[in-house]
XYZ file of C-alpha atoms in Angstrom:
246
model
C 0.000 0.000 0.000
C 1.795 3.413 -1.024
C 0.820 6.710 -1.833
C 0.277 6.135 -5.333
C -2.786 4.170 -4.846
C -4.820 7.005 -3.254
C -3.859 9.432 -5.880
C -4.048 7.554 -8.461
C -7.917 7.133 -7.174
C -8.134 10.289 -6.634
C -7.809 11.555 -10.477
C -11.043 9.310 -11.365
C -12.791 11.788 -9.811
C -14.198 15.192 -11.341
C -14.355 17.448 -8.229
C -17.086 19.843 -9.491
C -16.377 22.723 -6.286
C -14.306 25.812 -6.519
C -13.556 24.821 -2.502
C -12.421 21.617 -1.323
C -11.938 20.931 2.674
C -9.655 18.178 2.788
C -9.196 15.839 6.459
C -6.938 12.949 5.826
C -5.025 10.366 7.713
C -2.276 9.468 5.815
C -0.435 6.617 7.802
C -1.725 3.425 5.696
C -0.658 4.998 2.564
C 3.243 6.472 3.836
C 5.970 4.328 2.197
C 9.965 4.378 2.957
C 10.006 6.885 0.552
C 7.239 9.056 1.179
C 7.732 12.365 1.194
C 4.772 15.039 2.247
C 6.335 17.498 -0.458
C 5.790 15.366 -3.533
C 2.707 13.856 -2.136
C 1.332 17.544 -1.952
C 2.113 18.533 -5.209
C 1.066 15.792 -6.744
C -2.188 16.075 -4.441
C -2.606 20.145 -6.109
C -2.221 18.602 -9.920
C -4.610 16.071 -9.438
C -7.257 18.425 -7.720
C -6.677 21.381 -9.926
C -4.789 24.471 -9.047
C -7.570 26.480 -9.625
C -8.735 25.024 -6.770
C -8.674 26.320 -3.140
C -7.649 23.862 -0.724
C -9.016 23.807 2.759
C -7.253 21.903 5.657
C -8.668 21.625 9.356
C -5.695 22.766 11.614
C -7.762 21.666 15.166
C -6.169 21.802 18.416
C -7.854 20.088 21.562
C -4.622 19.919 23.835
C -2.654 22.480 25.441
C 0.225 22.819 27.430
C -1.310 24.569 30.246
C -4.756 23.682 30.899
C -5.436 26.495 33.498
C -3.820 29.304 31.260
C -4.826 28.502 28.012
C -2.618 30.048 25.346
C -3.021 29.616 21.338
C -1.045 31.080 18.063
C -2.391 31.571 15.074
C 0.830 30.814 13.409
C 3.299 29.028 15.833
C 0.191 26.656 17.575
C 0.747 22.994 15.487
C -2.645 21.152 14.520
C -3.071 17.910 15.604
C -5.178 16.972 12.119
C -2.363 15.279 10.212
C 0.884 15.644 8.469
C -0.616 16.423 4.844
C -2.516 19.654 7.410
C 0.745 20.658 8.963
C 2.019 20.567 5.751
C -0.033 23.432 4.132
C -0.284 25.076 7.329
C 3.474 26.006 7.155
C 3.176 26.963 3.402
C 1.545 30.299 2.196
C -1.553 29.424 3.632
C -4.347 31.799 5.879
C -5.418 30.573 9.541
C -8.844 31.138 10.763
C -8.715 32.406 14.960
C -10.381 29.406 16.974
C -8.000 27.432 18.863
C -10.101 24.333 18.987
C -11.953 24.387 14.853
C -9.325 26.324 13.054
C -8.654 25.717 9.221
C -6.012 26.571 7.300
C -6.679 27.625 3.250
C -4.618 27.411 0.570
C -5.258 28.237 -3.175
C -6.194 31.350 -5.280
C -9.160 32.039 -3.573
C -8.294 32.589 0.165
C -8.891 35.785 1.134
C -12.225 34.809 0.301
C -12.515 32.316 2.919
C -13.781 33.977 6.469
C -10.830 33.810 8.501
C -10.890 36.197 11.348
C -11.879 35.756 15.206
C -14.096 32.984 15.807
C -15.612 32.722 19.186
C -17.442 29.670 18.009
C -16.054 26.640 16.116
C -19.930 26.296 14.521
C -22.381 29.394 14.797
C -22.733 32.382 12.935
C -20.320 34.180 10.772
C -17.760 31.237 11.186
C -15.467 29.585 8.324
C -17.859 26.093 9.481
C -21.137 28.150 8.817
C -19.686 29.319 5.700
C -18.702 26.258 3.868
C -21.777 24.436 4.945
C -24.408 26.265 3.572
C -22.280 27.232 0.201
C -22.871 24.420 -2.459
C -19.298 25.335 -4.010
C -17.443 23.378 -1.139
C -16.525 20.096 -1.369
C -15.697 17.722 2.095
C -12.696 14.791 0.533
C -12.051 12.529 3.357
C -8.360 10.527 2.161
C -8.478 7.293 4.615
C -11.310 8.327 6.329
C -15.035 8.316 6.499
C -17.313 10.373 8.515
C -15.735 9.147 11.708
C -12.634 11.554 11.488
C -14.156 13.169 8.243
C -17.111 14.754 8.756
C -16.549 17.403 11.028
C -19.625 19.113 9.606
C -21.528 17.400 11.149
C -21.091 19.319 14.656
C -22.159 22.316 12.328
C -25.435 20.525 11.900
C -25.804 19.307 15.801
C -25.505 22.784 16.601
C -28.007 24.193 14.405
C -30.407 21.281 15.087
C -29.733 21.840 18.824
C -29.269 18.570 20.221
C -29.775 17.814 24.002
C -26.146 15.960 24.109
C -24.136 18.917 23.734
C -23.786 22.252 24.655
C -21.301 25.333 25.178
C -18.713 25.629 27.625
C -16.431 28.870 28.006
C -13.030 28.973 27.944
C -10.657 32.099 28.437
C -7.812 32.069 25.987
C -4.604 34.126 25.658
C -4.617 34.286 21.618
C -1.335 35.427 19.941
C -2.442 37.165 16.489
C 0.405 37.861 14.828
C 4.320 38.449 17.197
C 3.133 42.227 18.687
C -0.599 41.355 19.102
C -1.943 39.494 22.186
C -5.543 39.420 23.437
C -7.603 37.662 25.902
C -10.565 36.400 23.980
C -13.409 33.895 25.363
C -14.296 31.234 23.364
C -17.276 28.949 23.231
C -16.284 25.591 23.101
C -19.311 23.224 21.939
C -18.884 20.059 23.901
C -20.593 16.868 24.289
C -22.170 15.553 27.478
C -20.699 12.781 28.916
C -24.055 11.577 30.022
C -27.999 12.184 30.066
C -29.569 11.530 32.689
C -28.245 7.628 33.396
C -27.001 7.029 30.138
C -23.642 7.863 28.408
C -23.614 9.903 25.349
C -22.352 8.304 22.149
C -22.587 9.487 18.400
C -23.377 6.593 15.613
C -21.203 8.010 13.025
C -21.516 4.458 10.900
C -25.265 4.922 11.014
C -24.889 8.424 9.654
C -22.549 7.574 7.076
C -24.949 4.900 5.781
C -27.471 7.057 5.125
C -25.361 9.349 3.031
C -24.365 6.669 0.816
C -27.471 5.048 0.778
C -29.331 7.999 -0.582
C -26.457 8.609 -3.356
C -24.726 11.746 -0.934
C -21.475 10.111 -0.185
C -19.262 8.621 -2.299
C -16.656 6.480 -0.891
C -13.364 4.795 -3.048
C -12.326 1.493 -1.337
C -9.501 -1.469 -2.277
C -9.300 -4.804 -0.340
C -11.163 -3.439 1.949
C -9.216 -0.056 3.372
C -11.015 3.308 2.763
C -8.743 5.255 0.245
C -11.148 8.353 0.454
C -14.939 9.820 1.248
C -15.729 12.278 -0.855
C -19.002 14.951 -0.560
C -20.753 18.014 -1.548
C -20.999 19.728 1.905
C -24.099 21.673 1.523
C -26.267 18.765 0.343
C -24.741 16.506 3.339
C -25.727 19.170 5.624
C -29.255 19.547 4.717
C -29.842 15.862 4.427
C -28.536 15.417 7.814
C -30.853 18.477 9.194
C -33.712 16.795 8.003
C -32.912 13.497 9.352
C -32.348 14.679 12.766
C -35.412 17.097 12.307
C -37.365 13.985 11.326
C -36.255 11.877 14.409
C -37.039 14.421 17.439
């Protein structure tokens, strides 16, 4: 299993959207030679470099719990090497230390990238690519589970009982002379309601996509090369599901 594989997958695929956010796990697919360079380069031809390229750059540990601190350019995600990768290159960083996305491409500045004080609700990057039907969600070695953070977008707006905001006061480094405290809204899940723990059936989810022709997913011998999406139409299938079953 190499690198090849997945790309060569990849270029069967006409990616209609302008936008493309991109989660991956590369680790089945690294070789002895692998190199993240190449591998991103290649990853740009195959995709189109007309496209813009958006990579989630999330964060959910920190080195002091009790004084939380978080830079926009020196804080490392913890979303992958082929993330890291672009969010070292000439690349823009949206201001949430926990749902932060890098984006890459000719279209950027486009992208909303300032202060977010939620990862979900209004007038963040999340909002924004879910409800525009130019953005694209490729999952490479992963499914929902891993690559479908849009879906929290949709828990949010369909207000489910099992999670709900939590404050946290940050120290957030903007650029090397700017420093401000900001409080951010962090949207977690309950560990329990009432007697019963709190789980989310991703597989179930996932199975509906595909089975109503939403999700595409690429597969050989059995391991998941990719998942690929339109985000908007995943989003309001999902908010009619849920809206269906309260």
């Amino acid at each position: 299993m190499n690198e090849k594989l997945v790309l060569d997958s990849l270029k069967k695929i006409k990616f209609k959207e302008d936008y493309l956010l991109i989660h991956s796990d590369l680790y089945p697919f690294i070789g002895k030679k692998f190199k993240i360079e190449i591998f991103a380069n290649k990853l740009i031809e195959i995709l189109g470099k007309d496209k813009t390229l958006i990579f989630p750059t999330f964060n959910f540990t920190f080195e002091h719990p009790k004084k939380l601190f978080w830079s926009a350019s020196k804080s490392r995600g913890t979303s992958g090497i082929l993330s890291e990768h672009f969010r070292t290159k000439n690349s823009i960083r949206s201001i949430n230390p926990y749902h932060s996305v890098c984006v890459y491409g000719k279209n950027k500045l486009k992208v909303p990238s300032g202060i977010m004080k939620t990862s979900f609700g209004k007038k963040t990057v999340w909002e924004w690519m879910c409800k525009n039907n130019n953005v694209g969600n490729l999952a490479i070695g992963l499914g929902i589970s891993g690559g479908g953070t849009f879906c929290h977008y949709i828990e949010l707006i369909s207000k489910v009982n099992y999670r709900h905001y939590v404050k946290k006061n940050f120290v957030i480094e903007m650029d090397k002379n700017q420093k401000k405290n900001i409080t951010f809204n962090y949207f977690e899940r309950k560990k329990m309601i009432g007697n019963k723990f709190v789980k989310n059936n991703w597989k179930r989810c996932e199975s509906d996509l595909i089975r109503n022709k939403i999700l595409f997913r690429e597969t050989t011998n059995r391991i998941l090369l990719f998942s690929y999406c339109n985000l908007s139409d995943a989003c309001k299938f999902l908010k009619g599901k849920i809206k269906k079953n309260k």
